[in-house]
mmCIF file of C-alpha atoms and ligand atoms in Angstrom:
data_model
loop_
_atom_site.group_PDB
_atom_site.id
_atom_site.type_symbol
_atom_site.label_atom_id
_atom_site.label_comp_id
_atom_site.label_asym_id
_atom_site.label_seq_id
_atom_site.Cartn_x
_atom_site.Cartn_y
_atom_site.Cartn_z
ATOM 1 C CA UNK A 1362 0.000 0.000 0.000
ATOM 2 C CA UNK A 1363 2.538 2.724 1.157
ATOM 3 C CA UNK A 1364 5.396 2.499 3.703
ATOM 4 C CA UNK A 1365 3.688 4.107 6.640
ATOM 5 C CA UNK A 1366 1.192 1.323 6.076
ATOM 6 C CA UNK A 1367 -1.607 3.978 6.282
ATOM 7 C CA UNK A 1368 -4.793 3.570 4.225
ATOM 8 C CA UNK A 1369 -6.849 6.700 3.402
ATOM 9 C CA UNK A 1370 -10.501 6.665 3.767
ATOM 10 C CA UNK A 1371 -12.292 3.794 1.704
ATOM 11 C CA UNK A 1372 -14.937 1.362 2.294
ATOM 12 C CA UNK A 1373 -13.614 -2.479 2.174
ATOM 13 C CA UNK A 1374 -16.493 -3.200 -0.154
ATOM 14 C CA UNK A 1375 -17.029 -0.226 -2.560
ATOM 15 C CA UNK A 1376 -19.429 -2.033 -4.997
ATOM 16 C CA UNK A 1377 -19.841 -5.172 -6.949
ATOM 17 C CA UNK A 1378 -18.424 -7.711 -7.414
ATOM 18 C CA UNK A 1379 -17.434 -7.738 -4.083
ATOM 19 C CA UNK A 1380 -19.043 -9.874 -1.524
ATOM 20 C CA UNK A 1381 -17.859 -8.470 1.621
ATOM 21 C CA UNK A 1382 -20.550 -7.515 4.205
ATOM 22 C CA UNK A 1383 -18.662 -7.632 7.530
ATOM 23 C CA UNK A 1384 -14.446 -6.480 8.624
ATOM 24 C CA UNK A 1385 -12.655 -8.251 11.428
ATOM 25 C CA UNK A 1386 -9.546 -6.250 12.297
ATOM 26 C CA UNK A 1387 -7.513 -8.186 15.087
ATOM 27 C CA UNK A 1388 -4.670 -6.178 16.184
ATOM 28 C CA UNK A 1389 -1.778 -7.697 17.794
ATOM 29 C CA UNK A 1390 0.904 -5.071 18.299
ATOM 30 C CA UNK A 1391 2.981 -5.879 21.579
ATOM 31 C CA UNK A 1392 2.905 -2.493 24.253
ATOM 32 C CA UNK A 1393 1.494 -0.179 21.233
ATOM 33 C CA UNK A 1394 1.202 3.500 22.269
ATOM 34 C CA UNK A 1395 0.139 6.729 21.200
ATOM 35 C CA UNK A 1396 3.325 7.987 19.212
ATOM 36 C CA UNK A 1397 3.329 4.802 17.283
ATOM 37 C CA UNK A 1398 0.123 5.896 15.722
ATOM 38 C CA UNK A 1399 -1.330 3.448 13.015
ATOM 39 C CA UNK A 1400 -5.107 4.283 14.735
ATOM 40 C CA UNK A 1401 -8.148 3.085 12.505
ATOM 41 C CA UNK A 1402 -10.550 5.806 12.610
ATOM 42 C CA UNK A 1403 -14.467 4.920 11.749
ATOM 43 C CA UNK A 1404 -16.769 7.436 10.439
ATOM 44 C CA UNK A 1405 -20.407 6.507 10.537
ATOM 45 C CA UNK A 1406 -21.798 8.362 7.912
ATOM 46 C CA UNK A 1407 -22.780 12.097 9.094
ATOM 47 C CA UNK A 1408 -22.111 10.875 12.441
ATOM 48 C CA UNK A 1409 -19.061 11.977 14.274
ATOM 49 C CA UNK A 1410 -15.591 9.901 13.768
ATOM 50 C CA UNK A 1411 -14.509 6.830 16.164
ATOM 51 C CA UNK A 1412 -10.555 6.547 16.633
ATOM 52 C CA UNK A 1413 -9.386 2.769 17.837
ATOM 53 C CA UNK A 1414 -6.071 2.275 19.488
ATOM 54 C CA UNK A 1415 -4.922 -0.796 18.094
ATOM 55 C CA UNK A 1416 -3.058 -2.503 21.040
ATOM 56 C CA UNK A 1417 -2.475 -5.955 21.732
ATOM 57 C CA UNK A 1418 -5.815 -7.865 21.759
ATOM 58 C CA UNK A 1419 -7.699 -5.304 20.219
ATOM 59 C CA UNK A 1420 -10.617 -6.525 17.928
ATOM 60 C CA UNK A 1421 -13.025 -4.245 15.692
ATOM 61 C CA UNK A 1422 -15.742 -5.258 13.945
ATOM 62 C CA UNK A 1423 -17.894 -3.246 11.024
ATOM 63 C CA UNK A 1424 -20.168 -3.623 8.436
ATOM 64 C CA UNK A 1425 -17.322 -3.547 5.578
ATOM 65 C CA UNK A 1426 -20.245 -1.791 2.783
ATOM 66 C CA UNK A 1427 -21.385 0.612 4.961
ATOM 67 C CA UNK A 1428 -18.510 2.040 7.090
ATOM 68 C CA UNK A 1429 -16.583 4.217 6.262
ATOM 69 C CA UNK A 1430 -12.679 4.221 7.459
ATOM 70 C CA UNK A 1431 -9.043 5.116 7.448
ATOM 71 C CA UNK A 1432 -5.409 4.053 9.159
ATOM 72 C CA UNK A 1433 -3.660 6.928 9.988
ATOM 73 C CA UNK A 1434 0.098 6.477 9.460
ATOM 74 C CA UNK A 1435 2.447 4.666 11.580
ATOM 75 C CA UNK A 1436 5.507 6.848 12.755
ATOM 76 C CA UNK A 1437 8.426 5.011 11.298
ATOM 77 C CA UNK A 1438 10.967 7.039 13.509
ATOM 78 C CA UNK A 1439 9.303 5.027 16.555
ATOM 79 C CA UNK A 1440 11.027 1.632 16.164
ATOM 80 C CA UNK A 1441 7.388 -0.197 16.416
ATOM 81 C CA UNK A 1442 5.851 -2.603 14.045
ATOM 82 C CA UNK A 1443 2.274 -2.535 13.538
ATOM 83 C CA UNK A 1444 0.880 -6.312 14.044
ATOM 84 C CA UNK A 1445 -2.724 -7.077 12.325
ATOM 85 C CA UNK A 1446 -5.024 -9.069 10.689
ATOM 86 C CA UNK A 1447 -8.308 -8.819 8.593
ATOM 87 C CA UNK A 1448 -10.657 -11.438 8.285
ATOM 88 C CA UNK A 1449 -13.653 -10.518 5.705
ATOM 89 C CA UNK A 1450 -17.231 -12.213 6.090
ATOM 90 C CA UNK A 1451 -18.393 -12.669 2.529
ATOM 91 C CA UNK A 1452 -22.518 -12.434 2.370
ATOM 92 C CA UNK A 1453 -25.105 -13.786 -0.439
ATOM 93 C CA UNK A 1454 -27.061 -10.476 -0.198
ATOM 94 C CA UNK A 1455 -24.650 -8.144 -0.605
ATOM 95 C CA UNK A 1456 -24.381 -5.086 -3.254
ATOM 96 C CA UNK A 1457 -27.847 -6.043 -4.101
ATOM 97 C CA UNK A 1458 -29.885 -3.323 -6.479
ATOM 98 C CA UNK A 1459 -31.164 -1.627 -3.466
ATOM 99 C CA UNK A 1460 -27.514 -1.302 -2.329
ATOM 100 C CA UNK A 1461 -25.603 -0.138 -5.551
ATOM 101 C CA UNK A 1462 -28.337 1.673 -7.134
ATOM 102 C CA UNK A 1463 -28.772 5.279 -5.565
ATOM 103 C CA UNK A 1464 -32.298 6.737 -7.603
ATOM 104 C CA UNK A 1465 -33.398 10.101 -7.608
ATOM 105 C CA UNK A 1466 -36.000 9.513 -4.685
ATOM 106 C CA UNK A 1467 -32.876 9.086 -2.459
ATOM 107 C CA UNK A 1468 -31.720 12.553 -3.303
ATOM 108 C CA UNK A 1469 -34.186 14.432 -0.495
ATOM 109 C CA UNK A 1470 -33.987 15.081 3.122
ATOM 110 C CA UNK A 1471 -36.445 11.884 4.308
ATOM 111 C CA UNK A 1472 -34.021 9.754 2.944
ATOM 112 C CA UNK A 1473 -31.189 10.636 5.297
ATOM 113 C CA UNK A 1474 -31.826 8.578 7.728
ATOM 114 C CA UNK A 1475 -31.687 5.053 4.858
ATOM 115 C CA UNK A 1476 -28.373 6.742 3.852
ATOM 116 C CA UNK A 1477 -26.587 6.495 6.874
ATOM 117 C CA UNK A 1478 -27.492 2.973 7.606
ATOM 118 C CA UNK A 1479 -26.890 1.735 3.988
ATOM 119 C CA UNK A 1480 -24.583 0.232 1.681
ATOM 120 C CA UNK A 1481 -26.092 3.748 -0.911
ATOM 121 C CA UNK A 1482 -23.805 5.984 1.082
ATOM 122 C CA UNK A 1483 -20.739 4.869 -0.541
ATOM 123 C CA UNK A 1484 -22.108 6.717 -3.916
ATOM 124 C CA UNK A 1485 -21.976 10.110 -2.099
ATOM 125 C CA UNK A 1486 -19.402 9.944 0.886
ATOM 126 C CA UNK A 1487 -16.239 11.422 -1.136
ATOM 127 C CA UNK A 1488 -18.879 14.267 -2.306
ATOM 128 C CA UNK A 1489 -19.886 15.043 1.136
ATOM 129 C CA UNK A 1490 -16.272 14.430 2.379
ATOM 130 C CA UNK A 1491 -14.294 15.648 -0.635
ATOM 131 C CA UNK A 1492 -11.717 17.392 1.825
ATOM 132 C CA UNK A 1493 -11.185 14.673 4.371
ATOM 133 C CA UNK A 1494 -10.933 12.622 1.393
ATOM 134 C CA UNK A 1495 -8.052 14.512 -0.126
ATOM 135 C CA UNK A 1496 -6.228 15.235 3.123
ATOM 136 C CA UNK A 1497 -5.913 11.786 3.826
ATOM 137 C CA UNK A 1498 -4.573 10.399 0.364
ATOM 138 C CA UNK A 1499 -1.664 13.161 1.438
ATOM 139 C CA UNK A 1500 -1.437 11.994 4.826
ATOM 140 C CA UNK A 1501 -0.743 8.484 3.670
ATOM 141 C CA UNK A 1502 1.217 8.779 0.444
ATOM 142 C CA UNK A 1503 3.285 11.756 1.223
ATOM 143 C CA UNK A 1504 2.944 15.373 -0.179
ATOM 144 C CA UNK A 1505 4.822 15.263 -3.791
ATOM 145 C CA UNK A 1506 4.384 11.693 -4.269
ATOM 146 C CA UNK A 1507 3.268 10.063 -8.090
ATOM 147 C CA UNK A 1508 0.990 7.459 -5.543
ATOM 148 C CA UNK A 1509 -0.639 10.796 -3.822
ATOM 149 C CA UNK A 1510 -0.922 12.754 -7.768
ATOM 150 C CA UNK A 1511 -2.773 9.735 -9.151
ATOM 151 C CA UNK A 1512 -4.989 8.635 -6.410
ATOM 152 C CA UNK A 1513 -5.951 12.513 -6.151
ATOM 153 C CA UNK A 1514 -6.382 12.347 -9.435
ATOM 154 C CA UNK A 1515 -8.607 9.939 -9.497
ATOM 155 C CA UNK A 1516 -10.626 11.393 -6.902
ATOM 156 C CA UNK A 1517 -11.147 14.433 -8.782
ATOM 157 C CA UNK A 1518 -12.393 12.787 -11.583
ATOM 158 C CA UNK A 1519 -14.644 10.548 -9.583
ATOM 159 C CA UNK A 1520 -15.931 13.771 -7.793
ATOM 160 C CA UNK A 1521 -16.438 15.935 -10.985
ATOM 161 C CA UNK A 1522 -18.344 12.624 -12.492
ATOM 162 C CA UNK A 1523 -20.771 12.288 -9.515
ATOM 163 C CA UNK A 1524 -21.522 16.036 -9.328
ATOM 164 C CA UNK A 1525 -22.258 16.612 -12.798
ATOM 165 C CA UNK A 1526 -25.885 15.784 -11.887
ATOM 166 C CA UNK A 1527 -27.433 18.687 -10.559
ATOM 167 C CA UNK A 1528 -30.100 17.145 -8.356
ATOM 168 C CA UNK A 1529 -26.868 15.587 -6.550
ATOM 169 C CA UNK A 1530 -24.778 18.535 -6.341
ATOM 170 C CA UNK A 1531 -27.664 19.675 -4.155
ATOM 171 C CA UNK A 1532 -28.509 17.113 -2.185
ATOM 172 C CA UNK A 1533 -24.666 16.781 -1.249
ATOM 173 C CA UNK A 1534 -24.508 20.724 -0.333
ATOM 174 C CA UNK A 1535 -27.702 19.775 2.170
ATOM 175 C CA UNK A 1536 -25.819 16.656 3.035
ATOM 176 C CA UNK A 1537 -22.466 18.421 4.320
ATOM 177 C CA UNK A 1538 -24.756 21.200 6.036
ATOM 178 C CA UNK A 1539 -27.133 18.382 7.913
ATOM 179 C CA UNK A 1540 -23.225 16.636 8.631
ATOM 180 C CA UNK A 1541 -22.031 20.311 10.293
ATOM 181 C CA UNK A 1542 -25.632 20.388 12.373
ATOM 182 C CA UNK A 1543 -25.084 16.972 13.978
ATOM 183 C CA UNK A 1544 -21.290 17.269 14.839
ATOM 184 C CA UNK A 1545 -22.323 20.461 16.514
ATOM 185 C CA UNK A 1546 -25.313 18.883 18.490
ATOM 186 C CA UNK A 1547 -24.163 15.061 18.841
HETATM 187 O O1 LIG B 1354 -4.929 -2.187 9.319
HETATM 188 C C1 LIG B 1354 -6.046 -1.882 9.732
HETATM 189 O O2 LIG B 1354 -6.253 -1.418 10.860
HETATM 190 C C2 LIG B 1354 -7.249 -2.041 8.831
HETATM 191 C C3 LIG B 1354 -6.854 -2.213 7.417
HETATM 192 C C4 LIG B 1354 -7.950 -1.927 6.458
HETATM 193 O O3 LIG B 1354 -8.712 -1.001 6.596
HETATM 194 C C5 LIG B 1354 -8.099 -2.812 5.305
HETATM 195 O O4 LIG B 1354 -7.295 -3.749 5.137
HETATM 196 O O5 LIG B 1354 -9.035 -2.598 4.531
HETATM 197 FE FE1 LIG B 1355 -10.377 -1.282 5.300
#
């Protein structure tokens, strides 16, 4: 992935023809602490962000189409090496239509509360989080880097594609207000 092993935000099923529908991060790092860094962070979707120490014995488990996540990067300069492992629970049901497909009738303010429990989210979350997004691909691949250049790139593109629509370039604007509202009041 990169040196640091970080990983920038991404969901570990981002659409077909993956099967994953649930993450089992074990971490196993012997007397981990805070300068070692290597945290997952979880971000429920327009909810407020979840940071897990990953010391010894330390398990998390998430719903791999529907959570959104990052590793922040370890600190090579502390002489620590980052033990994990990932086991991924395939399901029959996952990415169905209802999952992939975001329609217009999801694009409105009564729909909020589907889109933060569901698999749709992933169609929108680097609109609503288009910042976060980009400040963590430089975070984990280094400022200057050809890895941070492309996968920016590719974000861009991604973003302009989604926002072309104007219905959704609305509803995302409404989106990262209603996020603002809730960190302020959760
Ligand atoms: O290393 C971790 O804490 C989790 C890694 C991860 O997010 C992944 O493998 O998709
Ligand atoms: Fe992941």
């Amino acid at each position: 992935m990169n040196e640091g092993g970080a990983f920038p935000w991404h969901y570990d099923n981002p659409s077909r023809p993956n099967k994953r529908r649930l993450t089992m991060a074990v971490y196993l790092t012997d007397e981990w602490r805070e300068e070692v860094g290597g945290e997952i962070v979880l971000w429920p979707f327009l909810g407020q962000p979840v940071k897990v120490q990953p010391s010894y014995n330390t398990v998390v488990l998430f719903k791999s189409d529907a959570t959104l996540h990052k590793v922040l990067p370890v600190q090579s300069a502390v002489q620590c090496t980052r033990y994990c492992f990932t086991v991924w629970f395939d399901g029959f049901m996952t990415n169905t239509d209802e999952d992939q497909y975001l329609k217009v009738s999801h694009l409105q303010t009564s729909a909020i509360p589907l889109l933060r429990r569901s698999p749709l989210q992933r169609t929108l979350s680097r609109a609503v989080y288009e910042e976060e997004y980009r400040t963590a691909l430089r975070d984990c691949f280094g400022d200057g880097s050809v890895a941070y250049k492309i996968s920016l790139h590719e974000h861009n593109v991604r973003l302009a594609e989604l926002l072309k629509n104007e219905k959704v370039r609305q509803f995302v604007d409404e989106l990262k207000l209603y996020r603002e509202d809730l960190c302020n009041t959760e």
